[in-house]
Coordinates of C-alpha atoms in Angstrom, one line a residue:
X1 CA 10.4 6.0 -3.3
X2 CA 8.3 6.0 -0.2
X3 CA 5.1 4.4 -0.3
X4 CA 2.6 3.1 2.6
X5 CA 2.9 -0.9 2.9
X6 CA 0.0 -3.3 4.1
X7 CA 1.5 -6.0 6.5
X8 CA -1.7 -7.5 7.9
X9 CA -4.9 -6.2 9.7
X10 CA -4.1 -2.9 11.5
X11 CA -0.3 -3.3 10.2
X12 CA 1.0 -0.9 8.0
X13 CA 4.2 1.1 7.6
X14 CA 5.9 3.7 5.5
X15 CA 9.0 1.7 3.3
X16 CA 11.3 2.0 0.6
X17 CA 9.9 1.0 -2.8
X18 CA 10.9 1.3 -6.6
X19 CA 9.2 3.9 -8.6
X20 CA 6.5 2.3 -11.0
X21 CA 7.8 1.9 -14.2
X22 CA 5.6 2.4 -17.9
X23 CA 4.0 -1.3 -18.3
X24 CA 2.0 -0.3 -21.4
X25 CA 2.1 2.6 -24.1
X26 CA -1.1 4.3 -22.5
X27 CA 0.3 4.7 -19.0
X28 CA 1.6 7.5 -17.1
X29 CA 3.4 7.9 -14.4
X30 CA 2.3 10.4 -11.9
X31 CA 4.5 12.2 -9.1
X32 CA 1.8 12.4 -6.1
X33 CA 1.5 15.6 -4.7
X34 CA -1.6 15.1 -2.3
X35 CA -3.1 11.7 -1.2
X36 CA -6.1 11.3 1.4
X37 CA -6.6 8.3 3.8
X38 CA -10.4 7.2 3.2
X39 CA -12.8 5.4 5.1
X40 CA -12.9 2.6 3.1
X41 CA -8.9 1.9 3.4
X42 CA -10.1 1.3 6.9
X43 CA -12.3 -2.0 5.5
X44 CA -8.7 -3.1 4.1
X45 CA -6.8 -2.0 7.1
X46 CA -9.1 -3.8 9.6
X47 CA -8.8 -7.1 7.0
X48 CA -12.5 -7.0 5.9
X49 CA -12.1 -7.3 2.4
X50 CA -10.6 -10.5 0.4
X51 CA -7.8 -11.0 -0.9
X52 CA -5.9 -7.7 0.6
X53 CA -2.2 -9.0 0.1
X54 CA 0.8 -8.0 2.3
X55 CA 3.0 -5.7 0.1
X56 CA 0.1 -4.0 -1.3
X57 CA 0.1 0.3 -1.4
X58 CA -3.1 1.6 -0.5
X59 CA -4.8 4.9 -1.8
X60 CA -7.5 5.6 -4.3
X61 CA -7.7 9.5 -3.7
X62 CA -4.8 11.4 -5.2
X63 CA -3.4 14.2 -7.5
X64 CA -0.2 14.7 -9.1
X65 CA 1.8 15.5 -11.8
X66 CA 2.7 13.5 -14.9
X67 CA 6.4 13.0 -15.4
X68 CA 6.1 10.2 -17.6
X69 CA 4.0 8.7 -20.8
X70 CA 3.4 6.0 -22.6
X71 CA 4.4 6.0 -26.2
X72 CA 0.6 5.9 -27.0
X73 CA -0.5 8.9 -24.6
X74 CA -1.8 12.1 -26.2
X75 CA -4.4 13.5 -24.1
X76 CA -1.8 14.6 -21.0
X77 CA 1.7 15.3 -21.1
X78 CA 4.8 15.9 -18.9
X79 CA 4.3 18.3 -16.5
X80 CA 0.1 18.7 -16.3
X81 CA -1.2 18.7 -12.8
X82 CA -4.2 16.0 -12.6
X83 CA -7.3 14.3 -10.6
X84 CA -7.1 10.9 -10.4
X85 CA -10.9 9.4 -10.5
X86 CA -10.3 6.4 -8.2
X87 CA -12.0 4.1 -11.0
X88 CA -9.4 2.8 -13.3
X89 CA -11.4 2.5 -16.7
X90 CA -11.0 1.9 -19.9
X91 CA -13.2 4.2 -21.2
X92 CA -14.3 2.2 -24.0
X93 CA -15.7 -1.3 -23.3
X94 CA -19.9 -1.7 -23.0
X95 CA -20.0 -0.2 -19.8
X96 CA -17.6 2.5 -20.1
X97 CA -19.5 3.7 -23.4
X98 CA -22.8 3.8 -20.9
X99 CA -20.8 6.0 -18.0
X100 CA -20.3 3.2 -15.5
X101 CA -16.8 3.6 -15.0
X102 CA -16.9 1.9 -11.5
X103 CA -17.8 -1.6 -13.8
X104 CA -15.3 -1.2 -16.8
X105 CA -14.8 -4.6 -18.1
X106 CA -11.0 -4.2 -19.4
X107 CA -9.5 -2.7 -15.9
X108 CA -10.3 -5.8 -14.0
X109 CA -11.1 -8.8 -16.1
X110 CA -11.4 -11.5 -13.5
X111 CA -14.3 -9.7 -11.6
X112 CA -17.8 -9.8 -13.2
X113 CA -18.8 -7.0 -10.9
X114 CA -16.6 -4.3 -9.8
X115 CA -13.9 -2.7 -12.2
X116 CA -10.6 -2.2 -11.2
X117 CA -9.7 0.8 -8.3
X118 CA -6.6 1.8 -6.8
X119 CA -5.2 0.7 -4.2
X120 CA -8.1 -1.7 -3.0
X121 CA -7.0 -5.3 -3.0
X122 CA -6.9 -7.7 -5.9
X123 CA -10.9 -7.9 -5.7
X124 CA -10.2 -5.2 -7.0
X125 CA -7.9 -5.6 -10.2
X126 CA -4.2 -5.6 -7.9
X127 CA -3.7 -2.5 -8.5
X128 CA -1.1 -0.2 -6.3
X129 CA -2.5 3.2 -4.8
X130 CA -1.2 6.6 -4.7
X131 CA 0.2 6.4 -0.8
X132 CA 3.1 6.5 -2.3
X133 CA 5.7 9.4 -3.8
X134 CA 4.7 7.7 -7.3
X135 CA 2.0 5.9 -8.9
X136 CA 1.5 4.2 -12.2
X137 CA -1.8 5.5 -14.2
X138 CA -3.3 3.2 -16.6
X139 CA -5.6 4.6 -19.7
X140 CA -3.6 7.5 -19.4
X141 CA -5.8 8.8 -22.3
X142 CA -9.3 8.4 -20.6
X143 CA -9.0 8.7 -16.7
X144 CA -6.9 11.9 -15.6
X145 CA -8.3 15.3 -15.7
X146 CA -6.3 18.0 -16.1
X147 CA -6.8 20.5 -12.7
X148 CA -7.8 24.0 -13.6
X149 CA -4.6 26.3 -12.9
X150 CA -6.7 28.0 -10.2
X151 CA -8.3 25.2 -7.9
X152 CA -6.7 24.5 -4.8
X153 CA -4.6 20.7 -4.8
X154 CA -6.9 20.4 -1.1
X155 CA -9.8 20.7 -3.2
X156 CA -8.9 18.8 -6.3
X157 CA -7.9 15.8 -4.1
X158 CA -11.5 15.4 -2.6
X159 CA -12.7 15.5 -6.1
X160 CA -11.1 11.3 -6.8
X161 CA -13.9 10.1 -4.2
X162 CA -15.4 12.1 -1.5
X163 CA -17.6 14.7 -3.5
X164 CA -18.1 12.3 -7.1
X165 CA -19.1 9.3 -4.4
X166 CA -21.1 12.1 -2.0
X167 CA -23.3 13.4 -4.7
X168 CA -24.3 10.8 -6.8
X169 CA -25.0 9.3 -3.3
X170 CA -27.4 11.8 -3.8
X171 CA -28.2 11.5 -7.4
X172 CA -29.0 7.6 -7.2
X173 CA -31.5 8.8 -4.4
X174 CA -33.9 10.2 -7.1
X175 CA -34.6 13.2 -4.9
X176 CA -37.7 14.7 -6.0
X177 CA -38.8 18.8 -4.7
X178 CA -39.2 18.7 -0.8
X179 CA -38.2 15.0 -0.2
X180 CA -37.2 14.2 3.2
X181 CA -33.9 12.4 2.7
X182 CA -32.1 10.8 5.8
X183 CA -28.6 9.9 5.3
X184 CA -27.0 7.0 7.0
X185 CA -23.2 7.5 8.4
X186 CA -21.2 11.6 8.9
X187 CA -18.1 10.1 7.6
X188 CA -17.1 12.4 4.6
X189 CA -19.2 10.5 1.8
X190 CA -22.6 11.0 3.8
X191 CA -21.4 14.9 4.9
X192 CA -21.1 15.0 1.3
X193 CA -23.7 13.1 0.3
X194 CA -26.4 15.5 2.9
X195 CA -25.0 18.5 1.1
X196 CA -25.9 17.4 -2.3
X197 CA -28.9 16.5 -1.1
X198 CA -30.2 20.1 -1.5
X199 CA -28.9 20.7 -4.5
X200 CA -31.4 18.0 -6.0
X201 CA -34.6 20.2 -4.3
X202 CA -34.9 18.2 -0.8
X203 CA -37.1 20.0 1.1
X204 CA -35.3 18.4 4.7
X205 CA -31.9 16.1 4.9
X206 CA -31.1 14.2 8.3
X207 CA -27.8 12.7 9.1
X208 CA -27.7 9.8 11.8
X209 CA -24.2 8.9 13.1
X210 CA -22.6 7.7 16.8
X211 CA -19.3 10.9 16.7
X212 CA -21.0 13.2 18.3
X213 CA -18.0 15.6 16.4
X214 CA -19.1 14.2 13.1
X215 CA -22.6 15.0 13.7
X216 CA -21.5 18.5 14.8
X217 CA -19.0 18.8 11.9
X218 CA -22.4 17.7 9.5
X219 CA -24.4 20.5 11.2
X220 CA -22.5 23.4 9.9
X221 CA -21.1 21.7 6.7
X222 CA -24.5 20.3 5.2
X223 CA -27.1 22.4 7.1
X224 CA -28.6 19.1 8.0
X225 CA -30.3 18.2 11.1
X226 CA -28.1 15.3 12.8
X227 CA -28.6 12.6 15.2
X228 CA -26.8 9.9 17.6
X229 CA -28.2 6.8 17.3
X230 CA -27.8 5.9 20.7
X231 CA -29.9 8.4 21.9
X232 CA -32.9 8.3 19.6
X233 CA -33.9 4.6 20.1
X234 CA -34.8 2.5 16.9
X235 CA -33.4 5.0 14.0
X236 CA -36.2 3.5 11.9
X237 CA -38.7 4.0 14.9
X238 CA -37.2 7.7 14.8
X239 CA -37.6 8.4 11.5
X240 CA -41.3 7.3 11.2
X241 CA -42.1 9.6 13.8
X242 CA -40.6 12.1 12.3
X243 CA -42.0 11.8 8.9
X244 CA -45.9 11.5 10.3
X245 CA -45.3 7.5 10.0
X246 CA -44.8 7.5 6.8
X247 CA -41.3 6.9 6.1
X248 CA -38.3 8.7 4.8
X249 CA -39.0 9.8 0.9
X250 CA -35.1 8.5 0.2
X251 CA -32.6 7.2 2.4
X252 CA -28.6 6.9 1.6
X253 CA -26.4 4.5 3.6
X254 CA -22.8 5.9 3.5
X255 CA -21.8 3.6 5.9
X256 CA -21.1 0.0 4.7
X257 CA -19.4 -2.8 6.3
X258 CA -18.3 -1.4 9.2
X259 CA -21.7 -0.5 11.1
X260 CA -22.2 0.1 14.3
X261 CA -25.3 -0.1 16.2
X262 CA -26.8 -4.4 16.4
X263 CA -24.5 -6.8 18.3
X264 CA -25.7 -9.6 15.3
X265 CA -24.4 -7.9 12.5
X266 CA -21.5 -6.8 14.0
X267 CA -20.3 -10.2 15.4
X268 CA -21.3 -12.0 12.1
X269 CA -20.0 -8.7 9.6
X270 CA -17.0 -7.5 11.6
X271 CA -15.7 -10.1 13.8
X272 CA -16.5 -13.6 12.2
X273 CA -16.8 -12.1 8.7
X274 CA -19.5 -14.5 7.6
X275 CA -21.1 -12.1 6.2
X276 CA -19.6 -9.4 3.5
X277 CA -20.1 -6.6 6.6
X278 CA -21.7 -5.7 8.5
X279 CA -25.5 -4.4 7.5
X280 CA -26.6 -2.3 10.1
X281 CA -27.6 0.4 8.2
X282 CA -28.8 -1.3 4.9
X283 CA -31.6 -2.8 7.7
X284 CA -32.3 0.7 8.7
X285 CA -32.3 2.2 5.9
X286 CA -34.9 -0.4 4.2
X287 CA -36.6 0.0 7.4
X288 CA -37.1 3.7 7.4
X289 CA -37.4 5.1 4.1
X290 CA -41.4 5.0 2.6
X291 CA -43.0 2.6 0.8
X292 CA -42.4 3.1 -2.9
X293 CA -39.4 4.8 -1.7
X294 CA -35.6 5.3 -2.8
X295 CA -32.8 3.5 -0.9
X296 CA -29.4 4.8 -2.4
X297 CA -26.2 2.7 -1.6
X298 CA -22.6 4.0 -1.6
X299 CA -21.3 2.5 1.4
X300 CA -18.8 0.1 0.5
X301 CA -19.6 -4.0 1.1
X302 CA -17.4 -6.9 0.5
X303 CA -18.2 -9.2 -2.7
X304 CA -20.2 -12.1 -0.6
X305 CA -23.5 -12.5 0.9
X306 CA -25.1 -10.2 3.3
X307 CA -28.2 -10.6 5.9
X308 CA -30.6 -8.3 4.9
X309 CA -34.5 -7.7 4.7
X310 CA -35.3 -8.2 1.6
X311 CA -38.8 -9.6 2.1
X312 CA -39.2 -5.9 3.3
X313 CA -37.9 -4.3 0.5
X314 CA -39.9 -6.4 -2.0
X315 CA -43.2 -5.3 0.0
X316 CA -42.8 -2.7 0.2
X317 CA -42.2 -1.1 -3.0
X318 CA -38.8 -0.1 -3.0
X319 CA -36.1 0.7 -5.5
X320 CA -32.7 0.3 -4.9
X321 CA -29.9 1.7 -6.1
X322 CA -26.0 1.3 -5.8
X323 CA -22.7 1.3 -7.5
X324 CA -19.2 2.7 -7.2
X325 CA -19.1 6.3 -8.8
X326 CA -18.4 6.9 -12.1
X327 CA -16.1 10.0 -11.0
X328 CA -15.1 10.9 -14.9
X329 CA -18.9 11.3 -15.6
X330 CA -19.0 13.9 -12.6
X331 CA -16.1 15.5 -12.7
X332 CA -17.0 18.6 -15.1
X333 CA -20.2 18.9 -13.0
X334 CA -18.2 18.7 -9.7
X335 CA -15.5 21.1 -10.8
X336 CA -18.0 23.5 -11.8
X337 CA -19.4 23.4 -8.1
X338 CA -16.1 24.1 -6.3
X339 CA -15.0 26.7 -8.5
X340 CA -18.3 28.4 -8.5
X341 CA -18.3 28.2 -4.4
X342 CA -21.4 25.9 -4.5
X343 CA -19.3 23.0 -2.9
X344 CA -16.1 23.6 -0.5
X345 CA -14.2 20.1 -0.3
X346 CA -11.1 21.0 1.5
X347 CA -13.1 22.6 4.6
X348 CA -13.6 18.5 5.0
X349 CA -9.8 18.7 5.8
X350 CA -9.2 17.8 9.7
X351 CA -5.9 16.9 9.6
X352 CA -2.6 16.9 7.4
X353 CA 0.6 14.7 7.6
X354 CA 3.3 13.8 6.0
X355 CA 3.3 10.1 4.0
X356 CA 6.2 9.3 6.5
X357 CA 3.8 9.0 10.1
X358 CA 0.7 7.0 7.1
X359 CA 0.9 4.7 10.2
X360 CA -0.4 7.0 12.9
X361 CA -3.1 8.4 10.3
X362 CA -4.2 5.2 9.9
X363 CA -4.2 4.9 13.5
X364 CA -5.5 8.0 14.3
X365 CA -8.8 7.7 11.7
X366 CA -9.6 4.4 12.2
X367 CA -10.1 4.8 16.4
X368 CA -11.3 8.1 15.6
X369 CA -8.9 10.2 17.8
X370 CA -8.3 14.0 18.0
X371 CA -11.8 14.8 15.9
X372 CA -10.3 13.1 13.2
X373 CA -12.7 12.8 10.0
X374 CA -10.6 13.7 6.8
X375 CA -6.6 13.1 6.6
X376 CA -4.4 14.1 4.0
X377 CA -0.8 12.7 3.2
X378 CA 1.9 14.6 2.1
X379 CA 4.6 12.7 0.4
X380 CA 8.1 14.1 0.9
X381 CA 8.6 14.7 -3.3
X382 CA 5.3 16.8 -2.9
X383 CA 8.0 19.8 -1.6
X384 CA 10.3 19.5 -4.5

């Protein structure tokens, strides 16, 4: 089959692999019919997370079609089109019995943080993505969800990550009626994640990016006010001045490691990796959100230390909140939304090409050419 390869930092290619094979009786295997590029495959393509091996497949965000279970499988069969939650969980250890499928203790049993994902370096459980013509599905009886015979594939697809990771962006911001909520980063998650924001009553959302195309893009998606950092000064300065001094009532950084915007940060995070990332935003969003506020945290940083102000967010009150989604939990929700009209994922959709040029979407996405903010892969077997 052909499946996207990691070769090193900014080195990948489309090869010639097997097809996975059943390893257990509750696995399936799933033939990929859409797969998405995601900002944080660019943390593992720009060698900012540990132990990303060559070999590896990439790809967390995919939908397909089962054409083979597990002697142990009942709940999907041959032939049922499915969503892929990015989390690979059990759905029955401690944590997956309290919804936090992101932290299931059976997927990834040498981690005493994260659970297993796909796709995303043997931090996180060794698992191969679906960047591939094929992928193997553990728990085959817990994690895919069967795709309602009349949502679009370009919708379902968004619904592995970008919408679950968007909104409870949102939800882990405890947005109260009228809340001013300023969202760190117009990559897809924070698009998403300024969308939802109304859905929880906020009374105004702001978006702070440096595309000036994202922020556009985030104006007519998520009816958001947006901003460029390099033209506003001190985004924390900004935001107190725009809030009567006060402070944001809830901030969200969907940015993670990869922040722009202080020289420090990014030599130390980005360059030198000393640090797990760089933490641009986390400072800013600490910085700018009210005392007794909400910081919400879904941009991705690496397992390792980060310099951040906590002295500040001890004084000043503030309750933070973070984790990688629990996409099963949201899913019924989510699917609701899109087939109700309330939420439109594919119109996130920039750009579509085929699994065989993964290299120049890669490229494309990560130096942020041709307007480039969401890409999805077609594998060839996606046509049969």
């Amino acid at each position: 089959m052909l499946a996207m390869e990691y070769r090193g930092p900014k080195r990948i290619r489309a090869v010639q692999k097997p097809i996975p094979e059943i390893k257990h009786p509750q696995d399936a295997i799933v033939r990929v019919l859409r797969t998405c590029i995601c900002g944080s495959d660019l943390h593992l393509y720009n060698g900012n997370i540990p132990d990303t091996r060559v070999g590896s497949t990439f790809g967390h965000e995919f939908v397909g079609e089962i054409v083979e279970v597990g002697d142990a499988v009942t709940k999907v069969k041959v032939g049922d089109r499915v969503i892929v939650p990015f989390n690979i969980a059990c759905g029955e250890c401690h944590f997956c019995r309290q919804e936090m499928y992101g932290n299931c203790n059976e997927s990834n049993t040498e981690s005493s943080a994260i659970g297993a994902f796909y796709g995303y370096s043997h931090t996180s459980g060794g698992f191969d993505g679906g960047q591939a013509e094929y992928a193997r599905v553990p728990y085959a009886n817990f994690g895919p969800t069967i795709i309602p015979d009349d949502m679009d594939l370009d919708d379902a697809v968004l619904l592995t990550d970008v919408i679950p990771t968007g909104y409870q962006g949102a939800e882990m911001a405890g947005i109260q009626t009228g809340d001013t909520v300023v969202v760190f980063g117009a990559g897809p998650i924070g698009i998403v994640a300024a969308r939802c924001a109304w859905l929880f009553g906020a009374g105004r959302v702001i978006i702070i990016d440096k595309e000036d195309y994202r922020l556009e893009f985030a104006r007519n998606y998520s009816y958001c006010e947006a901003y460029n950092f390099q033209e506003i000064g001190d985004p924390a300065l900004f935001i107190k001045k725009q809030t009567d001094w006060l402070g944001a009532d809830c901030v969200i950084d969907a940015v993670g490691a990869e922040a722009a915007g202080n020289t420090l940060q990014t030599i130390t995070g980005r360059k030198l990796l000393l640090q797990a990332g760089s933490a641009t935003a986390l400072h800013w969003a600490i910085n700018s959100v009210k005392k007794g506020g909400v910081v919400s945290i879904v941009g991705v940083y690496g397992p390792t230390d980060n310099l951040i102000p906590i002295g500040n967010a001890m004084n000043k009150g503030l309750t933070i909140r973070g984790n990688q989604t629990s996409v099963k939990r949201l899913l019924p929700r989510l699917i609701d939304h899109v087939q109700n009209g309330v939420l439109k994922p594919k119109e996130l959709i920039t750009h579509r090409m085929p699994l065989e040029e993964v290299a120049d979407g890669y490229r494309m996405f990560s130096q942020k050419l041709d307007n480039c903010l969401k890409t999805v892969l077609m594998p060839p077997s996606a046509n049969q």
